[in-house]
C-alpha positions as a printed NumPy array, in Angstrom:
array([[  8.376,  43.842,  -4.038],
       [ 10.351,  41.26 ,  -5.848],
       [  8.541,  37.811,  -6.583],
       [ 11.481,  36.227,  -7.664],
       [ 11.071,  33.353,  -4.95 ],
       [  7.432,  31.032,  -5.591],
       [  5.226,  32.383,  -2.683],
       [  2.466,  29.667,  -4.116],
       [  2.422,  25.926,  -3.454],
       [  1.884,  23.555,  -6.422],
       [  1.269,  21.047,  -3.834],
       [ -1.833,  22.122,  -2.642],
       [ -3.596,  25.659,  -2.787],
       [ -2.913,  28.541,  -0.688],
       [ -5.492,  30.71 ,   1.127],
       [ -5.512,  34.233,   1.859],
       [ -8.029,  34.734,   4.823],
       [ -9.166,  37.753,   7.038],
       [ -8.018,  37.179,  10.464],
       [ -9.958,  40.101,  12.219],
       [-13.29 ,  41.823,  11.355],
       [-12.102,  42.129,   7.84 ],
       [-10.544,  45.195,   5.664],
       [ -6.816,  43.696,   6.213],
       [ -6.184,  44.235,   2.862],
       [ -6.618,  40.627,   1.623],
       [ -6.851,  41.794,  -1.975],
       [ -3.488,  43.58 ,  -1.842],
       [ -1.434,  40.035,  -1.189],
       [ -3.388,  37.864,  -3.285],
       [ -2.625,  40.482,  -6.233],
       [  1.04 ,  39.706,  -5.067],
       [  0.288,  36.616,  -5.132],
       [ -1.889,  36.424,  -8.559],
       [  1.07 ,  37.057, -10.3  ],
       [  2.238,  33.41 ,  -9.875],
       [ -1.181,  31.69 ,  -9.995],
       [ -3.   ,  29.992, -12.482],
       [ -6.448,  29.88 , -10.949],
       [ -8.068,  32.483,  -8.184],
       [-10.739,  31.394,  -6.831],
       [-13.768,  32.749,  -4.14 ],
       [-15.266,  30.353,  -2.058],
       [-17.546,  32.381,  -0.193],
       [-19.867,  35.959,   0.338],
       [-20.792,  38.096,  -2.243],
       [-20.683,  41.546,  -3.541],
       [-20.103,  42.736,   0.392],
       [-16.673,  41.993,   0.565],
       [-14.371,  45.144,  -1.375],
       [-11.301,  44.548,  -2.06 ],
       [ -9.237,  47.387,  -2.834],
       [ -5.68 ,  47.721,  -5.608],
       [ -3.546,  49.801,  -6.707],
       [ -1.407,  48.83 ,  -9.496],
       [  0.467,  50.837, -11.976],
       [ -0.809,  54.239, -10.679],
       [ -4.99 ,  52.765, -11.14 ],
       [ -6.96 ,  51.977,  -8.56 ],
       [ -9.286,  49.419,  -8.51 ],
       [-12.519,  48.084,  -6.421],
       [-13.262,  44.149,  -6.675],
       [-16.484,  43.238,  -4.662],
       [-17.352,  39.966,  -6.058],
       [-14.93 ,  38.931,  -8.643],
       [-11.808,  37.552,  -7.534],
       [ -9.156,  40.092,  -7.594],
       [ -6.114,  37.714,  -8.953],
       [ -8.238,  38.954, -12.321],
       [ -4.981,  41.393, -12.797],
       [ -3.306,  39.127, -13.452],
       [ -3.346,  38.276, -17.212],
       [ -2.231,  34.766, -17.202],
       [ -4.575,  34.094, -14.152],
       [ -7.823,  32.598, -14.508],
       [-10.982,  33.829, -11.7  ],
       [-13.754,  31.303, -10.405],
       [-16.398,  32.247,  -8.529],
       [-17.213,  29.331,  -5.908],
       [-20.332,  27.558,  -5.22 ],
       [-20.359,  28.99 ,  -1.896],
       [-20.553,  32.369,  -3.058],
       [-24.211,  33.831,  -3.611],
       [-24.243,  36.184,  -6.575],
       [-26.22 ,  39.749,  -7.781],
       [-25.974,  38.955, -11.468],
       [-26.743,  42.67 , -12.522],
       [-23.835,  43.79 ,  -9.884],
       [-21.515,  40.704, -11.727],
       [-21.623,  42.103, -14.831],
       [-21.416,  46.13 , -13.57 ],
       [-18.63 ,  45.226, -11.854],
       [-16.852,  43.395, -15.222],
       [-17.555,  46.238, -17.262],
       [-15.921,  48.474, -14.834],
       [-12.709,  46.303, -14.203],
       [-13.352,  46.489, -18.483],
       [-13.224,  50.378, -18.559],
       [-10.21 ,  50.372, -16.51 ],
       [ -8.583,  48.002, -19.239],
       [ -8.565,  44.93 , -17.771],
       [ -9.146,  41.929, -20.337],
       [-11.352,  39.911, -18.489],
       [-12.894,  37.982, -21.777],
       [-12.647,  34.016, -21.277],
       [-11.175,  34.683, -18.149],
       [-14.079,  34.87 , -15.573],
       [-15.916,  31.96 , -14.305],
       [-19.052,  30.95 , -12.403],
       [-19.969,  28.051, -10.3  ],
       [-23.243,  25.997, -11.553],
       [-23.964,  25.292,  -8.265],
       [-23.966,  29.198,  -6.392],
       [-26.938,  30.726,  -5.39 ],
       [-28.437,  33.774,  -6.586],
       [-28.979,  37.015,  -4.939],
       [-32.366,  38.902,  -6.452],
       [-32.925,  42.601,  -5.905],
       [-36.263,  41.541,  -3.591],
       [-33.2  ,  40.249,  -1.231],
       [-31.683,  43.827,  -1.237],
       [-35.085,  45.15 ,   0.231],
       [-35.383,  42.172,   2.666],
       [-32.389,  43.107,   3.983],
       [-33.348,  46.919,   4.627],
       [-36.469,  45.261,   6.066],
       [-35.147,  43.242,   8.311],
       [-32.534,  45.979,   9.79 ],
       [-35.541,  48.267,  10.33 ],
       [-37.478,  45.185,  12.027],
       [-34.376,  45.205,  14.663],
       [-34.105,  48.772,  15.346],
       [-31.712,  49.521,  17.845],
       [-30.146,  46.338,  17.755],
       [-29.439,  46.244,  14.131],
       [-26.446,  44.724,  12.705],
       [-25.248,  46.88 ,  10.116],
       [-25.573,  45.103,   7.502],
       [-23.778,  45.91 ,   4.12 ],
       [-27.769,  45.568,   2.754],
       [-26.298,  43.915,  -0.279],
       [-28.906,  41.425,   0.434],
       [-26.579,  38.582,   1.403],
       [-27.884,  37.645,   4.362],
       [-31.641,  36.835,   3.169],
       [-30.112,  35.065,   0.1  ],
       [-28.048,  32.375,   2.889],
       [-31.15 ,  32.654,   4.185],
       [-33.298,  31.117,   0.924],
       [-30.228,  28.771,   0.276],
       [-30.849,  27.359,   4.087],
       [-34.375,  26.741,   3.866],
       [-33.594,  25.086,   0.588],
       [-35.895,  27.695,  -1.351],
       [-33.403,  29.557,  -3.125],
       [-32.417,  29.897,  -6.848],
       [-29.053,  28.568,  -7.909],
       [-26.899,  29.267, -11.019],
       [-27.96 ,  26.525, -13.21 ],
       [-31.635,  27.06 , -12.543],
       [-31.056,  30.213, -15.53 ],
       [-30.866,  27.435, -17.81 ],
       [-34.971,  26.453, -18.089],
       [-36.467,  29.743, -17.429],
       [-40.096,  28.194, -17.187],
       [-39.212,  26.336, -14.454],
       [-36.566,  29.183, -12.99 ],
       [-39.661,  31.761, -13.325],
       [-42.117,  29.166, -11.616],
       [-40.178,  28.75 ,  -8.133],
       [-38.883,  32.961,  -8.772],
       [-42.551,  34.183,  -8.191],
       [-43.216,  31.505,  -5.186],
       [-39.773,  32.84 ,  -3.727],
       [-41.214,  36.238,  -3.757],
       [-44.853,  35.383,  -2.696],
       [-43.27 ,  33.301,   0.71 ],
       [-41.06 ,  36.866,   1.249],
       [-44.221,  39.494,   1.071],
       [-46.087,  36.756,   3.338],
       [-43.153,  37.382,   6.149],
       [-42.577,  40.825,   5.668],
       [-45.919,  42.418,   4.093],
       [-46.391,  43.957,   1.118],
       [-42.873,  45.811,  -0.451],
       [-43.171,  47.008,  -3.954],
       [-41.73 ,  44.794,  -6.722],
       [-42.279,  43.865,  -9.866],
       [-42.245,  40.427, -10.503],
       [-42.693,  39.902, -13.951],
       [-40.179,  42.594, -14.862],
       [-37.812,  40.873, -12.944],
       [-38.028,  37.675, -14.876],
       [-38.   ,  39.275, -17.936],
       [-34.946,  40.575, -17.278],
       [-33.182,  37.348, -15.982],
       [-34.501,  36.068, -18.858],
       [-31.31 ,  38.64 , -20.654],
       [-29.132,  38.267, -18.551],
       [-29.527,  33.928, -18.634],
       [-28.213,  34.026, -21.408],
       [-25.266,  36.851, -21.264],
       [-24.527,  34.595, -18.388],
       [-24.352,  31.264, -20.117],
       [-20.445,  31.335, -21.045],
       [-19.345,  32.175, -17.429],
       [-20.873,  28.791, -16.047],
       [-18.934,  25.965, -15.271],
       [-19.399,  22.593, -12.926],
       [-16.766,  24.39 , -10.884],
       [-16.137,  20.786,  -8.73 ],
       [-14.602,  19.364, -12.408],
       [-13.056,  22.656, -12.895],
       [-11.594,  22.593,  -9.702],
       [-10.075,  19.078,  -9.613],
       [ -8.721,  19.824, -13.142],
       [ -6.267,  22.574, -11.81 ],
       [ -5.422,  20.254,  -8.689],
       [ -4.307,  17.289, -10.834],
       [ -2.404,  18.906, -13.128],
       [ -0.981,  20.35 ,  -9.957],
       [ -1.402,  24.202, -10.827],
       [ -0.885,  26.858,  -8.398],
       [ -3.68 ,  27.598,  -6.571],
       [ -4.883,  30.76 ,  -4.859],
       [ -7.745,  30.856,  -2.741],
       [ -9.597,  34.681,  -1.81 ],
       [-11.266,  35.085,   1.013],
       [-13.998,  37.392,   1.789],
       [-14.683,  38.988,   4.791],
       [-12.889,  37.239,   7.753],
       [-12.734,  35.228,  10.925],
       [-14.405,  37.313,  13.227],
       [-17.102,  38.034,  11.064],
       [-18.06 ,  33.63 ,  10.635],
       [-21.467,  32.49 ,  11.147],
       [-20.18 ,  30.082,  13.579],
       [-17.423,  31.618,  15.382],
       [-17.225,  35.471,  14.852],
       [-19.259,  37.732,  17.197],
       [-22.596,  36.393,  16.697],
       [-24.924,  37.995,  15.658],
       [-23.151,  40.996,  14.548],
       [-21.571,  38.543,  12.021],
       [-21.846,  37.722,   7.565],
       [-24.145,  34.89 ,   7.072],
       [-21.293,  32.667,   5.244],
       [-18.583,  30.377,   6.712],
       [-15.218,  33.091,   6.591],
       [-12.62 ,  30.432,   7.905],
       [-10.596,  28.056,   6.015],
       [-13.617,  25.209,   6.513],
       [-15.498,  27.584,   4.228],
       [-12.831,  27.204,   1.231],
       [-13.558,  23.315,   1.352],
       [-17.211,  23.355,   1.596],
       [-17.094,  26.93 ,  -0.938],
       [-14.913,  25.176,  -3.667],
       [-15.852,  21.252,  -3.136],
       [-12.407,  20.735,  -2.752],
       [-10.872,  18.041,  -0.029],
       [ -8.623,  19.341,   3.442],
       [ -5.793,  17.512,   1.797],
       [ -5.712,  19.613,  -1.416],
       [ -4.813,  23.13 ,   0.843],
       [ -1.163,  23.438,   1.296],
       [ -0.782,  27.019,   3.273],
       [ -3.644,  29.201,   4.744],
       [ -2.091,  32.863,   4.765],
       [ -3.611,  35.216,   7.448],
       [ -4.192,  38.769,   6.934],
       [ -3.816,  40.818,   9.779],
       [ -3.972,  44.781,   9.974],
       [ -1.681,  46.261,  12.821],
       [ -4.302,  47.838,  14.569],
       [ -8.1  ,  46.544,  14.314],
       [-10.705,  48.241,  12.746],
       [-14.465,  46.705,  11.882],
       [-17.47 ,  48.367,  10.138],
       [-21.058,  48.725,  11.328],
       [-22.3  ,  47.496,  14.377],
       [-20.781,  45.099,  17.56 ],
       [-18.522,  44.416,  19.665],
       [-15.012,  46.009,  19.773],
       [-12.87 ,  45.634,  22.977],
       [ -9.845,  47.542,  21.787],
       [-11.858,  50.608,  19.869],
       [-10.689,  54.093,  20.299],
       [-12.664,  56.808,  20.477],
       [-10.482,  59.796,  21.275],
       [ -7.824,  61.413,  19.245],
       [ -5.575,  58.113,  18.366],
       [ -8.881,  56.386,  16.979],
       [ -9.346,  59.617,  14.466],
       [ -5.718,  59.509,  13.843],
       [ -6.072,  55.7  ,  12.846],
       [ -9.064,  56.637,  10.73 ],
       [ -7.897,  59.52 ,   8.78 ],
       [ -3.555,  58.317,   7.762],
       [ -5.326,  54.558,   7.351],
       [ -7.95 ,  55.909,   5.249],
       [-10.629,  53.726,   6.996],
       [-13.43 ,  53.848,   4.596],
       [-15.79 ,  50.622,   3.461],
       [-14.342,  50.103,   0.118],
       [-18.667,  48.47 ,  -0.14 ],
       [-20.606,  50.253,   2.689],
       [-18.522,  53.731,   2.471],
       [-19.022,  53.969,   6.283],
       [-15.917,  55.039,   7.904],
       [-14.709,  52.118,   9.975],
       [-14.003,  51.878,  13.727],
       [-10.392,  51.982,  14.788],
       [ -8.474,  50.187,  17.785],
       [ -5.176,  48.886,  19.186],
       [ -4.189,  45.712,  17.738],
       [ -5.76 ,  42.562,  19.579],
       [ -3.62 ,  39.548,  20.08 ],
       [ -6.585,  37.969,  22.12 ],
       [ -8.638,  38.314,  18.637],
       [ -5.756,  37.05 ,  16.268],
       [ -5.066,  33.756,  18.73 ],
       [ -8.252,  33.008,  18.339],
       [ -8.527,  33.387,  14.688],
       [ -5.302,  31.176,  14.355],
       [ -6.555,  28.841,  16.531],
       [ -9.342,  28.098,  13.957],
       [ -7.31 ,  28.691,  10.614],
       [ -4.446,  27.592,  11.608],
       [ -2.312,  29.92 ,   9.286],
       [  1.023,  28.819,   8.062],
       [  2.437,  32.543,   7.837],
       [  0.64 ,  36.003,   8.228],
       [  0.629,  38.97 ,   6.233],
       [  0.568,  42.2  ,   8.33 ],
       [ -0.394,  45.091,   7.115],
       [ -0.838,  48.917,   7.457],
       [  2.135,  48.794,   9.712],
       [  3.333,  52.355,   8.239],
       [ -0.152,  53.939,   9.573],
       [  1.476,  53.76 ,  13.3  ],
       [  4.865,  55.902,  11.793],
       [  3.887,  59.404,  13.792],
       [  2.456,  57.717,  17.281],
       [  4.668,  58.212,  20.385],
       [  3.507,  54.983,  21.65 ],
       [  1.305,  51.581,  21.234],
       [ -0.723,  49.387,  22.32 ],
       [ -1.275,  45.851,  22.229],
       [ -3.856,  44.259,  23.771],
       [ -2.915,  40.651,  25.645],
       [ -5.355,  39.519,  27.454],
       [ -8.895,  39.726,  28.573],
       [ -9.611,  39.771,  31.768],
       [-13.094,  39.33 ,  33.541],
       [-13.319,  39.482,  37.777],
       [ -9.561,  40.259,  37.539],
       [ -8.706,  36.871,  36.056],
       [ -7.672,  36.046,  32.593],
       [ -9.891,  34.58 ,  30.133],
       [ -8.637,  31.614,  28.304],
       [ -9.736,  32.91 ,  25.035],
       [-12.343,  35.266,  22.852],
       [-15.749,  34.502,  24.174],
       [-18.718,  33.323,  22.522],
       [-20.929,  35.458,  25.46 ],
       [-20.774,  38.977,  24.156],
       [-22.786,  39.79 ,  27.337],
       [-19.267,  38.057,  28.829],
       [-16.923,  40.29 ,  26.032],
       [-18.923,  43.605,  27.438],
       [-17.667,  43.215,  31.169],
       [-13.76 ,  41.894,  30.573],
       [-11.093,  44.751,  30.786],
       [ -8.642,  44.676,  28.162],
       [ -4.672,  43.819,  29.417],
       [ -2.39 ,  46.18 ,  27.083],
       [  1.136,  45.407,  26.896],
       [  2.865,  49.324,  26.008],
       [  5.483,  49.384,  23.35 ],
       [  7.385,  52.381,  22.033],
       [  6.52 ,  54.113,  18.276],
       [  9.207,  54.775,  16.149],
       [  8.39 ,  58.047,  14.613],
       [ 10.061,  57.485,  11.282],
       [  8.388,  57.466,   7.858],
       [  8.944,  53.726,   6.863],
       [  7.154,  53.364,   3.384],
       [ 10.386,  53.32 ,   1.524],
       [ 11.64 ,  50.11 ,   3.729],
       [ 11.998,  46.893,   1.664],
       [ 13.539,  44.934,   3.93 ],
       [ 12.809,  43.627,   7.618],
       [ 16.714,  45.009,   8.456],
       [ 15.069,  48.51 ,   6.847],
       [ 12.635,  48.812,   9.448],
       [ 13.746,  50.511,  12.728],
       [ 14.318,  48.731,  15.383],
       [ 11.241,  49.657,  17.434],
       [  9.111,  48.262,  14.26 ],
       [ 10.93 ,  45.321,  14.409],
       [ 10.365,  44.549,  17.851],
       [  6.226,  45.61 ,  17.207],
       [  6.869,  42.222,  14.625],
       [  8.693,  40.461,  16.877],
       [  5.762,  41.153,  19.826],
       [  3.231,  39.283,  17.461],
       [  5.327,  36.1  ,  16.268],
       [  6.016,  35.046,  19.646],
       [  2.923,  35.57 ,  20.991],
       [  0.758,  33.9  ,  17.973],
       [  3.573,  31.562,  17.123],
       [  3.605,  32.054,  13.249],
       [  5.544,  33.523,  11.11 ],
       [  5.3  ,  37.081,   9.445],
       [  5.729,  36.416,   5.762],
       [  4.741,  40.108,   4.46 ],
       [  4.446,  43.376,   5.667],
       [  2.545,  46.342,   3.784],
       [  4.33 ,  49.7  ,   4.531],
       [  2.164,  51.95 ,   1.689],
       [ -1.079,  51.389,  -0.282],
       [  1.039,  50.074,  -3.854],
       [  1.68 ,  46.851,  -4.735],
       [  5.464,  47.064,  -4.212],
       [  4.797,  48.533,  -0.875],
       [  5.602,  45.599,   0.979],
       [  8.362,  43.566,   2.838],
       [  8.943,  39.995,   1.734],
       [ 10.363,  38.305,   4.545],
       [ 10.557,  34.951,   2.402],
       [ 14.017,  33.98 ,   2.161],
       [ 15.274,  36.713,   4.287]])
């Protein structure tokens, strides 16, 4: 793909959010994207989300660093907002290292994030085994007990690595206020500090007051490329609670991630796979499990890049992406995947949900509600044609272009990209077309 024409505003920054239940292949446009940033920036999760690239023939797996990182000329921030495995951090750099990324001076950290301890990790296996049959299916990366600390205002940020007296004091009352909710789990506190007390100060030249760092990129009106992580349907507020990340996925959770004002986002790009597909446990109206769902799973290669769970497959869900823009209000959407659907005779769209034969008004919050509606598919024709090689919407065939078309008009937003193939260049720029 050509990125001749500026895809990135320098009047504001641009997000890149999940629209569905995540794995759109967010990290795919914003290393498109990278290419013309300055700054990429996280705002929110941690080392749940995976983001998967290929570029020049080498594949790589981003789970909690940004992947605009490359990019050479692009700097990565990790967001306040963002709660962070320190051990994982620095695995992950030296594997992004090994792969020959230069990542020295390059990589920053928010004063202000919380921390994610390995005692969160085993909470979180804890707490999946407390709920049994109605578990979640959690990543067990331990982000959901670290929100958890960071609600209750007990939890360990960044900058608390800098007086490890103090840092080691609240550490062991952290751990003490766990064992009393969950019993006894074996740990070893003292090792534990001793080795945050290494990696404090291997840490020390990532940190930054990432508000001042922020605001310096903004005045000096740099482009700006916000990463999400996970996506819509997966918010703590409006995905499909409680099968849902403990973090805020939706473009409210940039502002409050980053500490940067509404007025300082210019475009908020939505990332939509043409069919759905979620991992672990919940609700899925559109899931298929007969032939077409294994079909979707094996040619879209629907694996957790994190949990290495195969994911669940469906028929695209217009009901879910309304919603979704409704909330993020996206500015253009990048849809992806659409090559997967090349060999099927037919497809399906789903356009409404319908409970005691009448048309909901949108996705309900009720998943008792969401397990009674029948799905309304609208059925569209396939195209049977390989169409990785396309690089232009006039490429595509005709009954492709109409499977676009279907989704503008019903969402009412443009479709700026398209990924036909797992490369970079593997995608339809519609910009300027």
């Amino acid at each position: 793909m050509s990125s001749s024409s500026s895809n990135l505003s320098t009047k504001g920054a641009t997000v890149v959010l999940g629209s569905q239940w995540g794995d759109e292949g967010k990290g795919k446009l914003v290393d498109v994207l990278a290419h013309e940033a300055d700054i990429c920036a996280r705002c929110a999760g941690g080392n749940n989300a995976g983001h998967t690239i290929v570029a020049n023939g080498v594949k790589y797996n981003f789970h909690l660093i940004p992947s605009g990182l490359i990019n050479p000329n692009c700097i990565s921030l990790i967001g306040s907002g963002v709660v962070i495995h320190v051990p994982s951090f620095f695995d992950e750099l030296e594997k992004l290292e090994e792969k020959g990324l230069k990542v020295a001076n390059r990589v920053f950290i928010s004063d202000r994030a919380h921390l994610v301890f390995d005692f969160h990790q085993i909470v979180d296996g804890l707490k999946e085994v407390e709920l049994g049959g109605a578990s979640i299916g959690t990543t067990k990366k331990g982000i959901g007990p670290a929100y958890s600390s960071k609600a209750s205002r007990s939890g360990l940020r960044v900058h608390h690595l800098s007086n490890i007296e103090v840092f080691a004091k609240h550490f062991r009352q952290l751990v003490t206020n766990r064992i009393k909710r969950y019993g006894n789990f074996e740990y070893d506190v003292e090792a534990e500090i001793e080795r945050y007390k290494n990696l404090a100060v291997r840490l020390k030249p990532y940190v930054v007051d990432s508000v001042v760092f922020m605001h310096k990129f903004i005045n000096l009106n740099k482009k700006i490329l916000v990463e999400g992580a996970n996506a819509l349907m997966l918010d703590l507020d409006f995905g499909t609670y409680p099968f849902v990340t403990s973090s805020n996925t939706t473009v409210g959770g940039v502002i409050t991630g980053l500490g940067i004002p509404p007025s300082k986002i210019d475009k908020v790009i939505g990332v939509a796979k043409a069919y759905t597909t979620r991992v672990g446990a919940g609700p899925f109206p559109t899931e298929l499990l007969d032939e077409t769902g294994e079909y979707l799973q094996k040619f879209g290669v629907e694996i957790g890049t994190t949990t290495r769970r195969l994911r669940r497959c469906g028929w695209l869900d217009l009901v879910v992406l309304k919603y979704s823009t409704m909330i993020n209000g996206y500015t253009s959407l990048n849809l992806t995947k659409l090559d997967v659907l090349d060999q099927l005779p037919e497809l399906k769209v789903a356009t409404a949900y319908l409970l005691d034969g009448k048309p909901l008004e949108s996705f309900p919050a009720d998943l008792d509600i969401l397990e009674k509606v029948t799905v309304q598919y609208k059925t569209l024709p396939g195209w049977k044609i390989d169409i990785s090689k396309c690089r232009r919407l006039s490429d595509l065939p005709e009954n492709a272009r109409n499977y676009v078309k279907m989704i503008e008009d019903y969402l009412n937003v443009p479709i700026e990209w398209i990924g036909v193939g797992v490369r970079r260049e593997d995608m339809i720029c519609l910009n300027g077309e």
